[in-house]
CSV table of C-alpha atoms in Angstrom, one decimal:
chain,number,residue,atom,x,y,z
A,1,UNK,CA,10.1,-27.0,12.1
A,2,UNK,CA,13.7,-27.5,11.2
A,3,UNK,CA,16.0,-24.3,10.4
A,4,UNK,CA,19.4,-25.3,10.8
A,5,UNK,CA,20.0,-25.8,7.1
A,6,UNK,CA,18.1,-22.3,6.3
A,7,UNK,CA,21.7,-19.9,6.9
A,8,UNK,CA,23.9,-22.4,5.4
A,9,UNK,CA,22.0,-22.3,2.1
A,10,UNK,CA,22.2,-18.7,2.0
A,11,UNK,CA,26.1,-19.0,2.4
A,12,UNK,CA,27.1,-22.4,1.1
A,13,UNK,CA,27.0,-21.8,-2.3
A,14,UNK,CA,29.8,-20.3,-4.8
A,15,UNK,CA,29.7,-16.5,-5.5
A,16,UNK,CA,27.3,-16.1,-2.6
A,17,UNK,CA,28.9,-13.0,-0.7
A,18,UNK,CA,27.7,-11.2,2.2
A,19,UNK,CA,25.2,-8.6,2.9
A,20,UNK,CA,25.9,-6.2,4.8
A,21,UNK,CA,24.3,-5.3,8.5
A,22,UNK,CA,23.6,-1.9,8.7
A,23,UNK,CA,20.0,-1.6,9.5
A,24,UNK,CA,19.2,-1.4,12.9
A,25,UNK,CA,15.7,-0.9,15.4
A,26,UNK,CA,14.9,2.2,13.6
A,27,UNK,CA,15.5,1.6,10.1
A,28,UNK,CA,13.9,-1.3,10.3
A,29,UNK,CA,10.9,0.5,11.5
A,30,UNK,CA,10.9,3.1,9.7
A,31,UNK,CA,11.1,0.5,6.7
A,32,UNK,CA,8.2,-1.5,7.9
A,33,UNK,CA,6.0,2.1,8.3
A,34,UNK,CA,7.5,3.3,5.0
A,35,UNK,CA,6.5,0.5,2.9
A,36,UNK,CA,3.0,0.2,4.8
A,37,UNK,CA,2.0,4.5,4.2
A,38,UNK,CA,1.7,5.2,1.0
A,39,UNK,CA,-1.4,6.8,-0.9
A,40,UNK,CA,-4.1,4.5,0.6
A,41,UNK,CA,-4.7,6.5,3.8
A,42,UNK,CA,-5.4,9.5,2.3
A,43,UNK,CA,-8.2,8.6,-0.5
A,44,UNK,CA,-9.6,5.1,0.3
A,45,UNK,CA,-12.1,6.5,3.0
A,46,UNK,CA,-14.1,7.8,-0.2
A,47,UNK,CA,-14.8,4.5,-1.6
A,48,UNK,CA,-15.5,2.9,2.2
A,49,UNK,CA,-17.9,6.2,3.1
A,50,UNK,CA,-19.5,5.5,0.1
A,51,UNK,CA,-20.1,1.7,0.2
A,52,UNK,CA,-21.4,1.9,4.2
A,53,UNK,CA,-22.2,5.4,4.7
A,54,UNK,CA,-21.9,5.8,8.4
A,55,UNK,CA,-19.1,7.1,10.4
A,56,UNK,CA,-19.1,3.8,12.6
A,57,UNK,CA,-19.4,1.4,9.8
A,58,UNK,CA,-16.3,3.5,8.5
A,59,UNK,CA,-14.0,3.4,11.7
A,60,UNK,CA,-15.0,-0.2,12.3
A,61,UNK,CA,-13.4,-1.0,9.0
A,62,UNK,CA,-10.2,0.4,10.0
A,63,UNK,CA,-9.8,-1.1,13.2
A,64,UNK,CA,-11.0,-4.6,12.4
A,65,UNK,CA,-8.0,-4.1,9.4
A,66,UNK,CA,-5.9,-2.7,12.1
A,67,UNK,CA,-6.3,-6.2,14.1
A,68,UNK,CA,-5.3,-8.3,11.4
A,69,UNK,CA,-2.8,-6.4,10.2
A,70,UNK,CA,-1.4,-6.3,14.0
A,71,UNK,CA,-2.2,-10.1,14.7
A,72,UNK,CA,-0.3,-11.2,11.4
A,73,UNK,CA,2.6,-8.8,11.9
A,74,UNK,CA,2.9,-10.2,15.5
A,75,UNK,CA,2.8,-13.9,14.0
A,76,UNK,CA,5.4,-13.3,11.4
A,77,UNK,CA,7.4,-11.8,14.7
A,78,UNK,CA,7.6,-15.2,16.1
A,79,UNK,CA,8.9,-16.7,12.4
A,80,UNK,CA,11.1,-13.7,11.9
A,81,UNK,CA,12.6,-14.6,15.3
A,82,UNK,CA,12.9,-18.6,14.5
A,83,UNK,CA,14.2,-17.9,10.7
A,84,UNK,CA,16.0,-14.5,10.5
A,85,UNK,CA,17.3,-15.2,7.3
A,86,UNK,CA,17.1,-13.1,4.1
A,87,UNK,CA,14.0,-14.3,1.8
A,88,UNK,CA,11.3,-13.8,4.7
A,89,UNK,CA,8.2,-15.4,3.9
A,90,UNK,CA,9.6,-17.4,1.2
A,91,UNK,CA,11.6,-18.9,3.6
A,92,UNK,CA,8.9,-19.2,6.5
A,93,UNK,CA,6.9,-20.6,3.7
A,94,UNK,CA,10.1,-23.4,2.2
A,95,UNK,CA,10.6,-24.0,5.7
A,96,UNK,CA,7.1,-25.0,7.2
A,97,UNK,CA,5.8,-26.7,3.9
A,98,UNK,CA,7.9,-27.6,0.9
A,99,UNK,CA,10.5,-25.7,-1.7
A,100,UNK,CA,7.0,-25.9,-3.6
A,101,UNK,CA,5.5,-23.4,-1.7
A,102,UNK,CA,8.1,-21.3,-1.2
A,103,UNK,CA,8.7,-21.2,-5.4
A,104,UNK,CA,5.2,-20.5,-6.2
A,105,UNK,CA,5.1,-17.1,-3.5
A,106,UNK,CA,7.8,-16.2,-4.4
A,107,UNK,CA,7.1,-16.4,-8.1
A,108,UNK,CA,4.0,-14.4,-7.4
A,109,UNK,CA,5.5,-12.1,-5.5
A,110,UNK,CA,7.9,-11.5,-8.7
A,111,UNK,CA,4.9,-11.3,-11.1
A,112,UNK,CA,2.1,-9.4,-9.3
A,113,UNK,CA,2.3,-8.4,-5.7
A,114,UNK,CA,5.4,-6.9,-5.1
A,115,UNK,CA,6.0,-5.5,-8.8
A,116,UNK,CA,2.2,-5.0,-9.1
A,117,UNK,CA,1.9,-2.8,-6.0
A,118,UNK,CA,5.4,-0.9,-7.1
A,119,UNK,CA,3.1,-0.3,-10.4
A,120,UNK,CA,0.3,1.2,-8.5
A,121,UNK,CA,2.4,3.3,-6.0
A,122,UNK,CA,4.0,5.1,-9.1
A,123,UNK,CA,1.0,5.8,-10.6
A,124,UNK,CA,-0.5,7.3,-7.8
A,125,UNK,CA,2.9,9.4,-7.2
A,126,UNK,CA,2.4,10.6,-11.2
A,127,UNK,CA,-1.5,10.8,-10.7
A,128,UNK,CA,-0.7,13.7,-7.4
A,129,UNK,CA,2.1,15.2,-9.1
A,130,UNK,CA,-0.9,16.0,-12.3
A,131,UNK,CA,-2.1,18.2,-9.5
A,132,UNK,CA,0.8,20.5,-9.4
A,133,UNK,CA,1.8,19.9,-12.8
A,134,UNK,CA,-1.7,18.7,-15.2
A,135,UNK,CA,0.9,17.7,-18.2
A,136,UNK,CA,2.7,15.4,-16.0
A,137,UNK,CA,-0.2,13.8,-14.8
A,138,UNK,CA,-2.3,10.3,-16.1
A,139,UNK,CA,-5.1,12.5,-17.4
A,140,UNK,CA,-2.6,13.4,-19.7
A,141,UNK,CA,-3.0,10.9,-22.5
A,142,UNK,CA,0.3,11.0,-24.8
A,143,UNK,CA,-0.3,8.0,-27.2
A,144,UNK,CA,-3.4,6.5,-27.6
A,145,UNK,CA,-3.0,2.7,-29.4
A,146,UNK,CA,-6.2,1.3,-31.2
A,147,UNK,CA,-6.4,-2.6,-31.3
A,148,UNK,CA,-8.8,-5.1,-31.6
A,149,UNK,CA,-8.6,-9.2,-30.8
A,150,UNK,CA,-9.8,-12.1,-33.2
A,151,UNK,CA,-13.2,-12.2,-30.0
A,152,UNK,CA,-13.7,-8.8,-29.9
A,153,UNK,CA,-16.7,-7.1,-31.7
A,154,UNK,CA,-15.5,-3.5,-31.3
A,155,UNK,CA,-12.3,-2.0,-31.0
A,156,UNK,CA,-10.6,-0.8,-27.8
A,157,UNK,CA,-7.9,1.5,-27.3
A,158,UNK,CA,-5.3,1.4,-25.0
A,159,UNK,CA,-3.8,4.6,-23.4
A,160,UNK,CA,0.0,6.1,-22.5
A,161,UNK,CA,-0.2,8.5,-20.3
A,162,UNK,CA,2.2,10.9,-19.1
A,163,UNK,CA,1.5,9.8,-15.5
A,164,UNK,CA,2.6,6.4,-16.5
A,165,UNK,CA,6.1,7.9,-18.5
A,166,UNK,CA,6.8,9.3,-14.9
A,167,UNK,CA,5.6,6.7,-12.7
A,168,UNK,CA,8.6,4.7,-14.7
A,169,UNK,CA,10.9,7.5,-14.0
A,170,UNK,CA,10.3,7.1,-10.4
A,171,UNK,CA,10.7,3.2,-10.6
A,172,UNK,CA,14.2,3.4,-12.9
A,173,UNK,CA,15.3,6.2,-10.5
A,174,UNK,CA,15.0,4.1,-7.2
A,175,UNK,CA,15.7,0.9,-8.6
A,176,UNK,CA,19.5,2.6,-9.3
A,177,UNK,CA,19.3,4.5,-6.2
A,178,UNK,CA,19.0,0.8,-4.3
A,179,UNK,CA,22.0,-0.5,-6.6
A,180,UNK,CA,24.1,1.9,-4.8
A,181,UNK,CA,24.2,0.4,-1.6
A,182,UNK,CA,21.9,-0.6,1.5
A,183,UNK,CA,23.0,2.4,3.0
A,184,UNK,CA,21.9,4.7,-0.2
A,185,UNK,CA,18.4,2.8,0.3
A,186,UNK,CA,18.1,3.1,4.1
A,187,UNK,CA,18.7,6.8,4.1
A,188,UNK,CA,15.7,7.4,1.7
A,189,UNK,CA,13.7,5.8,3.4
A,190,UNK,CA,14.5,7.1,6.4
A,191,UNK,CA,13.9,10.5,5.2
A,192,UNK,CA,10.8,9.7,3.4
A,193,UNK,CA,9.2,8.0,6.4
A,194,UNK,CA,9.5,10.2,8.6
A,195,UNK,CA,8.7,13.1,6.3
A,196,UNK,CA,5.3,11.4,5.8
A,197,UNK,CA,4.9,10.8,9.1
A,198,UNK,CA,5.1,14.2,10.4
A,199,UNK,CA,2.6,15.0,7.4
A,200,UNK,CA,0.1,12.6,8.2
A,201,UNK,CA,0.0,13.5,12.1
A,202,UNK,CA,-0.6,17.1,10.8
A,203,UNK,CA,-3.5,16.0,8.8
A,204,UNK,CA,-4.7,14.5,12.2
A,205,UNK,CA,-4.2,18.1,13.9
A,206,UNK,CA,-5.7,20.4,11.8
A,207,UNK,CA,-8.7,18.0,11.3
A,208,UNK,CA,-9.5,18.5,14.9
A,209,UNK,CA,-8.7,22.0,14.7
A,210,UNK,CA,-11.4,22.2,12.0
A,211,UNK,CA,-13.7,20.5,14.6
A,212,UNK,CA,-12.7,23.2,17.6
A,213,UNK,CA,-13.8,25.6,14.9
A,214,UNK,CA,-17.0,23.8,13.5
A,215,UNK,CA,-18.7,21.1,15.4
A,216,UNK,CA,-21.4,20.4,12.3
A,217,UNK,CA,-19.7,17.6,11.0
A,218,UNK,CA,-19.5,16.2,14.2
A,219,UNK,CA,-23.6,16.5,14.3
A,220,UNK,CA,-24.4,14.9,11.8
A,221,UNK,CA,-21.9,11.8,11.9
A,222,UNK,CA,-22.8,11.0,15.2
A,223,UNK,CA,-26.9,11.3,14.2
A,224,UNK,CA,-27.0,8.1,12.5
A,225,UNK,CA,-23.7,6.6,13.5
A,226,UNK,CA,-24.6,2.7,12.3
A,227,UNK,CA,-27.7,3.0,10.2
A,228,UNK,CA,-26.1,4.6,6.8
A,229,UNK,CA,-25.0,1.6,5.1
A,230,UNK,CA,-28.8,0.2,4.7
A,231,UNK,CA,-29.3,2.9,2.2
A,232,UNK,CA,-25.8,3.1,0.1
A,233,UNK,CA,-26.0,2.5,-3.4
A,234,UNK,CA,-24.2,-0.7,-2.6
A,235,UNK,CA,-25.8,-2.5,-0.4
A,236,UNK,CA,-29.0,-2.2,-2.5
A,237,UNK,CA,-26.4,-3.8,-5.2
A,238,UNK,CA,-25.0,-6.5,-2.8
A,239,UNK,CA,-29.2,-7.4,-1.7
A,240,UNK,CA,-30.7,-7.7,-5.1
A,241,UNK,CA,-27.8,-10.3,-5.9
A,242,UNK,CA,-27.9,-12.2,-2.9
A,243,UNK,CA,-31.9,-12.2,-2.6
A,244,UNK,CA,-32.0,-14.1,-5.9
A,245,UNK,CA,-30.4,-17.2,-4.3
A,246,UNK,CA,-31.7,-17.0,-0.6
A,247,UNK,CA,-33.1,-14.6,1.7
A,248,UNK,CA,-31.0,-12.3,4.4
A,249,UNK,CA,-31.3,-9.8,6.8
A,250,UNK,CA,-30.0,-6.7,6.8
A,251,UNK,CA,-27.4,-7.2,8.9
A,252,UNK,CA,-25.6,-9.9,7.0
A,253,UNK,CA,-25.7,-7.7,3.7
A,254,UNK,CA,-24.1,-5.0,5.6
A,255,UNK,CA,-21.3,-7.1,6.7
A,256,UNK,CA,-20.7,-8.5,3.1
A,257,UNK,CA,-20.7,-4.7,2.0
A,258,UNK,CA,-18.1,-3.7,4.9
A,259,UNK,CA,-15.9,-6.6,3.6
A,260,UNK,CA,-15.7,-6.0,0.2
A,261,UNK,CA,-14.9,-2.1,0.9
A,262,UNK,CA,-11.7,-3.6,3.1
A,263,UNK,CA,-9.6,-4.0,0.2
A,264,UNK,CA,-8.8,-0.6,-0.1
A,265,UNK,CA,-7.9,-0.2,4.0
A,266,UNK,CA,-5.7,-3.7,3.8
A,267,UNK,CA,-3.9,-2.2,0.6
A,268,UNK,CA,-3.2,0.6,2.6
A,269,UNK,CA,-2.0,-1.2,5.4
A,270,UNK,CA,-0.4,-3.9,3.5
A,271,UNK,CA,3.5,-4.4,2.6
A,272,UNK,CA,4.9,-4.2,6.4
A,273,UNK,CA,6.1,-8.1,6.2
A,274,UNK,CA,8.7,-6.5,3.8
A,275,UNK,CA,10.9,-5.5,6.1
A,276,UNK,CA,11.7,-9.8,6.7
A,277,UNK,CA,12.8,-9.9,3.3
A,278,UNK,CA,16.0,-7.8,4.6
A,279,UNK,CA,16.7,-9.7,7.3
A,280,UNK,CA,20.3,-10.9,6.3
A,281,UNK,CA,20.9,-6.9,6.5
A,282,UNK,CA,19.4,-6.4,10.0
A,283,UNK,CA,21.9,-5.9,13.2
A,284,UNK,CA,21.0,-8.7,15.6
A,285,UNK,CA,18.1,-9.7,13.7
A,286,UNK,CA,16.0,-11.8,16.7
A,287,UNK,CA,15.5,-9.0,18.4
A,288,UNK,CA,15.2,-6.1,16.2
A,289,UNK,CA,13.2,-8.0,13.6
A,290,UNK,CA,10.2,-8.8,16.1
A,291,UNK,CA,10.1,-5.3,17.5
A,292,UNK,CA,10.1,-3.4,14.4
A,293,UNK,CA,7.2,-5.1,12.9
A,294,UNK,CA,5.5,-4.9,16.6
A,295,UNK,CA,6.3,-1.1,16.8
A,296,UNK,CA,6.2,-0.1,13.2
A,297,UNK,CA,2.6,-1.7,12.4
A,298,UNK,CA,1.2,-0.3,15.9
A,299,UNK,CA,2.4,3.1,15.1
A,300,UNK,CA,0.9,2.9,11.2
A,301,UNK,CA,-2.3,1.6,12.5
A,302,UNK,CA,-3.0,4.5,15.4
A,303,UNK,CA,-2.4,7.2,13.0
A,304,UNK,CA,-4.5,5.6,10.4
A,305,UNK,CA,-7.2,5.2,12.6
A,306,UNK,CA,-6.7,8.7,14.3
A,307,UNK,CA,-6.9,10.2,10.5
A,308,UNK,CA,-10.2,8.5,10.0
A,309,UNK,CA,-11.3,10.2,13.4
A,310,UNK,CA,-10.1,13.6,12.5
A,311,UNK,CA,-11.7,12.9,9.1
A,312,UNK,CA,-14.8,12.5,10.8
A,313,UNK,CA,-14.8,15.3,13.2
A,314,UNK,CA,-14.4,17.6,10.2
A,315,UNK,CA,-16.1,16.6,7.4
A,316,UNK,CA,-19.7,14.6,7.2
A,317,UNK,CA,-19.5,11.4,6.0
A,318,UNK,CA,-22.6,11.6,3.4
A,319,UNK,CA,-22.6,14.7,1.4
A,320,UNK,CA,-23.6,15.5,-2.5
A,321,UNK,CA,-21.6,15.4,-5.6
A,322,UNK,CA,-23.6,18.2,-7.3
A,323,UNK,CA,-21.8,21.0,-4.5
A,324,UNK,CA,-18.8,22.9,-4.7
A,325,UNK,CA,-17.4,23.2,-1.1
A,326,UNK,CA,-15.6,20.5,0.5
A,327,UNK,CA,-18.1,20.5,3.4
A,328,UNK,CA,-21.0,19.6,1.1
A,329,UNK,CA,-19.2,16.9,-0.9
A,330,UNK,CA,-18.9,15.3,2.6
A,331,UNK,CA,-16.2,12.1,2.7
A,332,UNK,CA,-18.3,9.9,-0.1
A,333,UNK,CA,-18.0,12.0,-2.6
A,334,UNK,CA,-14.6,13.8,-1.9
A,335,UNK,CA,-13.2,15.4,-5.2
A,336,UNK,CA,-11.3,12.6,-7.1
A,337,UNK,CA,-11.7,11.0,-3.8
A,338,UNK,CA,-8.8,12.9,-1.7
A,339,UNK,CA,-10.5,13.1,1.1
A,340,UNK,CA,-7.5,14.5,3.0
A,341,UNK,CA,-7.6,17.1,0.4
A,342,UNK,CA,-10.9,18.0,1.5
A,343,UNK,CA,-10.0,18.2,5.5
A,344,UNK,CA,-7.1,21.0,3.9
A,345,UNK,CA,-9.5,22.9,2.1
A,346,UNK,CA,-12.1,23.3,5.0
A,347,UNK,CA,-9.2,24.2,7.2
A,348,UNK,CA,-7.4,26.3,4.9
A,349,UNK,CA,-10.4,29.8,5.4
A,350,UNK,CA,-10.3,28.6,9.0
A,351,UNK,CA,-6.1,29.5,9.9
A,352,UNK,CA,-5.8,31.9,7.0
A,353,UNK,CA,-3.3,29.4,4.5
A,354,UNK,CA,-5.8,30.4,1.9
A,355,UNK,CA,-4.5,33.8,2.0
A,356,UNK,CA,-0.8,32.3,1.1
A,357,UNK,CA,-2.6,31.0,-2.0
A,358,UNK,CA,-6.4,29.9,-2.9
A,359,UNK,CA,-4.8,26.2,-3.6
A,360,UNK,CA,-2.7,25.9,-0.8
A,361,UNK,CA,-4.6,22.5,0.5
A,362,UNK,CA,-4.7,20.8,-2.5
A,363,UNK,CA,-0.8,21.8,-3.5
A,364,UNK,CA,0.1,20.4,0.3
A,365,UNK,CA,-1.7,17.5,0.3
A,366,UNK,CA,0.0,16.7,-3.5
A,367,UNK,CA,3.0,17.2,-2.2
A,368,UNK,CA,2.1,15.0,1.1
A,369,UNK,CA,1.0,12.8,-1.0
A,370,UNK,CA,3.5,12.5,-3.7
A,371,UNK,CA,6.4,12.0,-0.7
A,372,UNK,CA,4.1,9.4,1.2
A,373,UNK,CA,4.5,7.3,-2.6
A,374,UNK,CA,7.8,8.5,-3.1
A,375,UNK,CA,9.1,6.8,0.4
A,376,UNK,CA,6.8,3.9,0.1
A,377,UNK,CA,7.9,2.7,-4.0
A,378,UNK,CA,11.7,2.9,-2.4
A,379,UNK,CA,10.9,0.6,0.5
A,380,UNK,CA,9.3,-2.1,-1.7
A,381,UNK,CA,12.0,-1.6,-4.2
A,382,UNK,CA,14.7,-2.1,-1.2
A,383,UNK,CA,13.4,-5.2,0.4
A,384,UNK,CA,11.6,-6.9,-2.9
A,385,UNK,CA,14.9,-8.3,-4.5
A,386,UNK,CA,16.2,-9.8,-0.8
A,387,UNK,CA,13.7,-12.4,-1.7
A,388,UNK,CA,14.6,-13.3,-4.9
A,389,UNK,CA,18.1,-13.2,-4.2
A,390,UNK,CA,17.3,-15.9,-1.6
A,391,UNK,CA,15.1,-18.2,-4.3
A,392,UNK,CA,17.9,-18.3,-6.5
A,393,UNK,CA,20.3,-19.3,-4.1
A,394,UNK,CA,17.8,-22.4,-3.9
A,395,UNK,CA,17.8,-22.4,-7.5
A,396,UNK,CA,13.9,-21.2,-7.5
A,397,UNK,CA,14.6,-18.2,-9.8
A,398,UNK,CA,17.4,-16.7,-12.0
A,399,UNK,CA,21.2,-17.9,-11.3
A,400,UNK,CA,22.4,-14.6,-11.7
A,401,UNK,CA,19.8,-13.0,-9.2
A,402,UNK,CA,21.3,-15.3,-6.5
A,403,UNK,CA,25.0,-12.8,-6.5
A,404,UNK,CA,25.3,-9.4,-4.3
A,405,UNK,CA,27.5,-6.6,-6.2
A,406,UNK,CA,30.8,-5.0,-5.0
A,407,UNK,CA,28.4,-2.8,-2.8
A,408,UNK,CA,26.3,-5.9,-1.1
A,409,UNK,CA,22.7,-5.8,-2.7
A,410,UNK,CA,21.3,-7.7,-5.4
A,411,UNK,CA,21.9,-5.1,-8.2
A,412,UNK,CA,20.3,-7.9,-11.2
A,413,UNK,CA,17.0,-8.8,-9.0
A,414,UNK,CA,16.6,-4.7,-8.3
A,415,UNK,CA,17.1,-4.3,-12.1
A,416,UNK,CA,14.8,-7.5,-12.9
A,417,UNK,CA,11.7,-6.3,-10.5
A,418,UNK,CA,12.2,-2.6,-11.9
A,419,UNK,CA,11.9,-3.6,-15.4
A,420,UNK,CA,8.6,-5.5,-14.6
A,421,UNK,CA,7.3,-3.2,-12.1
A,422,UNK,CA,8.1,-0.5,-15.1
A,423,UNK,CA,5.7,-2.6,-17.6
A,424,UNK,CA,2.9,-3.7,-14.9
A,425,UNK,CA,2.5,0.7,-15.0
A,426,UNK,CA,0.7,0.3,-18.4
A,427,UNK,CA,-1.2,-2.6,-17.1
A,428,UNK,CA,-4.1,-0.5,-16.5
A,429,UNK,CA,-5.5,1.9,-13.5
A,430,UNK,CA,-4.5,3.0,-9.8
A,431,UNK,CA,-7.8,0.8,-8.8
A,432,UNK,CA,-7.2,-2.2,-11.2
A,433,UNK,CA,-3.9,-2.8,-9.8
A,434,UNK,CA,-5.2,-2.7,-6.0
A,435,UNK,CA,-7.6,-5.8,-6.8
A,436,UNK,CA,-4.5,-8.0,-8.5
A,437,UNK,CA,-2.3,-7.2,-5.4
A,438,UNK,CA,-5.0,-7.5,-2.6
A,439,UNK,CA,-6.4,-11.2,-4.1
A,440,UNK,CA,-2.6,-12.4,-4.3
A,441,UNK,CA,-1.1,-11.2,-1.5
A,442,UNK,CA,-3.7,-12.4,1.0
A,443,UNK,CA,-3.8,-16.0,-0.4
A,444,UNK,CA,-0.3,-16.3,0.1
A,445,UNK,CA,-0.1,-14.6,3.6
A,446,UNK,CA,-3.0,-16.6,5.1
A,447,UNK,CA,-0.9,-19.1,3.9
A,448,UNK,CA,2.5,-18.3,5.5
A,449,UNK,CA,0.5,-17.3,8.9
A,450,UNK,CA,-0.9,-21.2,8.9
A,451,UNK,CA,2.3,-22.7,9.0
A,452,UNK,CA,2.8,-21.1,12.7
């Protein structure tokens, strides 16, 4: 693979200018774990709990997505370190196969998975901040449109919501913020990061504290660690479909179950090969590049696996919707599915925060929640437009895209990917934005990993 002509494309051409190095080892870190913790962690368990109900069914999702999110990182180390050059895996991708290749990730990077998982971020921001505030939040429907194509037989109605108004706010807001300078945007996601961080290890803490307090959970997860998911709703589903066409064990419906509910745990781990995007902006890029996604997916991974733990040790993993306490809801039917929500409000009556206010664990985990988003839209936002700023200098996407402003970012491809990120918001839900992301983005990453 040939990459001498990959740096003198970026800086051959008229009007190109320079970015600017100012991130080093821990911003980029701290930009790979920013972009990777957003929402995910704290909700998707639900959904996995209740597809394979069984605490080992559950943690064995998480660390088989924490291997291939550590084997790819480590692969795209190796191409980061042969290709540090703004554009990432558009580049890895131009480089290893054709301008082709490179044109149509990049392209779909543009249309659905980096604007599309923008989209879904800010919704979920909007949907947490409806905790604190209702009338800000996508319950809140604000204009209801009725319309009905030539194929349709009834009607359908498409919603506004104020979650949606907000979740635009957020995206317009950080979308400037980044037109400021890389400086403005490392900052913010510096804070962010580690802000989230700090909350999610605290999540891990007082779930164990829980556990100190109450071993039941503990009990009962480990009674029936593995043999849960051959009585979920879904696998019934999964076996009456794939009986009809040949017969299967067990065992093999299970693990068709288990990976259908990983798209939920490799959204929430996705978005760390962002930080390559940036590369033209990363001090002594060879080095630092490689270690920040070894260090920065690590770290992520641990802590999402130690918050499934300490999920676990505090809550069952089966419990009943028709119950009001936390405890008896267990993890698969977690209220609105926040299941860290649920660890707060166990542990709440156990250290007293209850007595600061009866809503103290849902309000924190909002908040939590709503700066784990906050820090995670801003890193996408960042590193997204480095890309396209590198496929039009190849001519692959707008001509203006392809110049830096007076401050050294690409101010028009920020401005381009917020205006489309703004409109993917309406698109439809949290959930239906995961499934166009997911499908897209691991096409074109299996891809980019085969051309080691």
């Amino acid at each position: 693979m040939s990459t001498a002509g990959v740096s003198s494309r970026e800086s051959s051409s008229p009007g190109a200018g320079h970015f600017q190095q100012r991130l080093g080892l821990f911003d980029s870190t701290m930009l790979v774990a920013g972009a990777m913790i957003g929402s995910g962690i704290f909700i998707v368990s639900a959904e996995i709990a209740r597809d394979l109900g069984s605490a080992g069914w559950l943690l064995a999702v998480w660390v088989v997505t924490g291997i291939m999110t550590i084997a790819g990182a480590l692969s795209y180390a190796e191409l980061a370190a042969m290709m540090p050059h703004a554009g990432g895996q558009y580049v890895y991708l131009r480089e290893a196969y054709s301008p082709f290749w490179g044109f149509l990730y990049g392209w779909t990077l543009f249309l659905v998975i980096q604007t599309g998982t923008i989209a879904a971020v800010g919704v979920s921001f909007a949907k947490f901040l409806g905790v604190l505030v209702p009338s800000l939040g996508t319950n809140n429907v604000l204009l209801p449109i009725a319309y009905r194509w030539p194929w349709m037989t009834e009607s359908a109605v498409f919603n506004i919501s104020a979650g949606q108004c907000v979740a635009v706010v957020v995206i317009g807001f950080l979308s400037w913020l980044n037109c400021l300078g890389v400086r403005e945007g490392k900052w913010t996601q510096n804070t962010f990061t580690v802000a989230k961080t700090l909350a999610l290890i605290a999540i891990i803490l007082l779930g164990f504290a829980v556990a100190f307090a109450d071993p039941r959970a503990i009990e009962m997860n480990m009674a029936d660690v593995w043999g849960g998911a051959i009585r979920t709703e879904r696998f019934y589903q999964v076996s009456e479909k794939v009986q009809k066409f040949f017969s299967v064990g067990p065992a093999l419906v299970v693990l068709m179950v288990a990976g259908g509910s990983m798209v939920g745990s490799l959204f929430s781990a996705d978005a760390w090969n962002n930080v390559t995007f940036t590369a033209g902006e990363v001090k002594n890029p060879r080095r630092n590049l490689p270690l920040s996604l070894a260090v920065g997916t690590g770290m992520v991974i641990l802590l999402y696996i130690l918050a499934n733990v300490s999920y676990l040790v505090s809550l069952p993993v089966q419990g009943s919707a028709h119950t009001s306490t936390a405890f008896e809801r267990g993890i698969n039917h977690a209220q609105d599915d926040r299941v860290a929500t649920a660890v707060m409000e166990r542990v709440s009556p156990i250290l007293g925060l209850d007595q600061i206010s009866p809503n103290f664990g849902p309000a924190f985990m909002a908040v939590a929640i709503m700066v784990s988003t906050f820090g995670c839209a801003n890193g996408l936002i960042l590193a997204g437009a480095r890309l396209y700023y590198a496929m039009a200098r190849d001519g692959l996407f707008f001509q203006s895209v392809g110049r830096l402003n007076a401050r050294g970012v690409p101010a028009i491809g920020l401005v381009l990917q917020g205006i489309w990120a703004a409109l993917l918001t309406f698109s439809g839900t949290y959930n239906q934005l995961l499934d166009y992301v997911i499908f897209a983005c691991s096409s074109s990453m299996m891809t980019a990993r085969a051309s080691m």
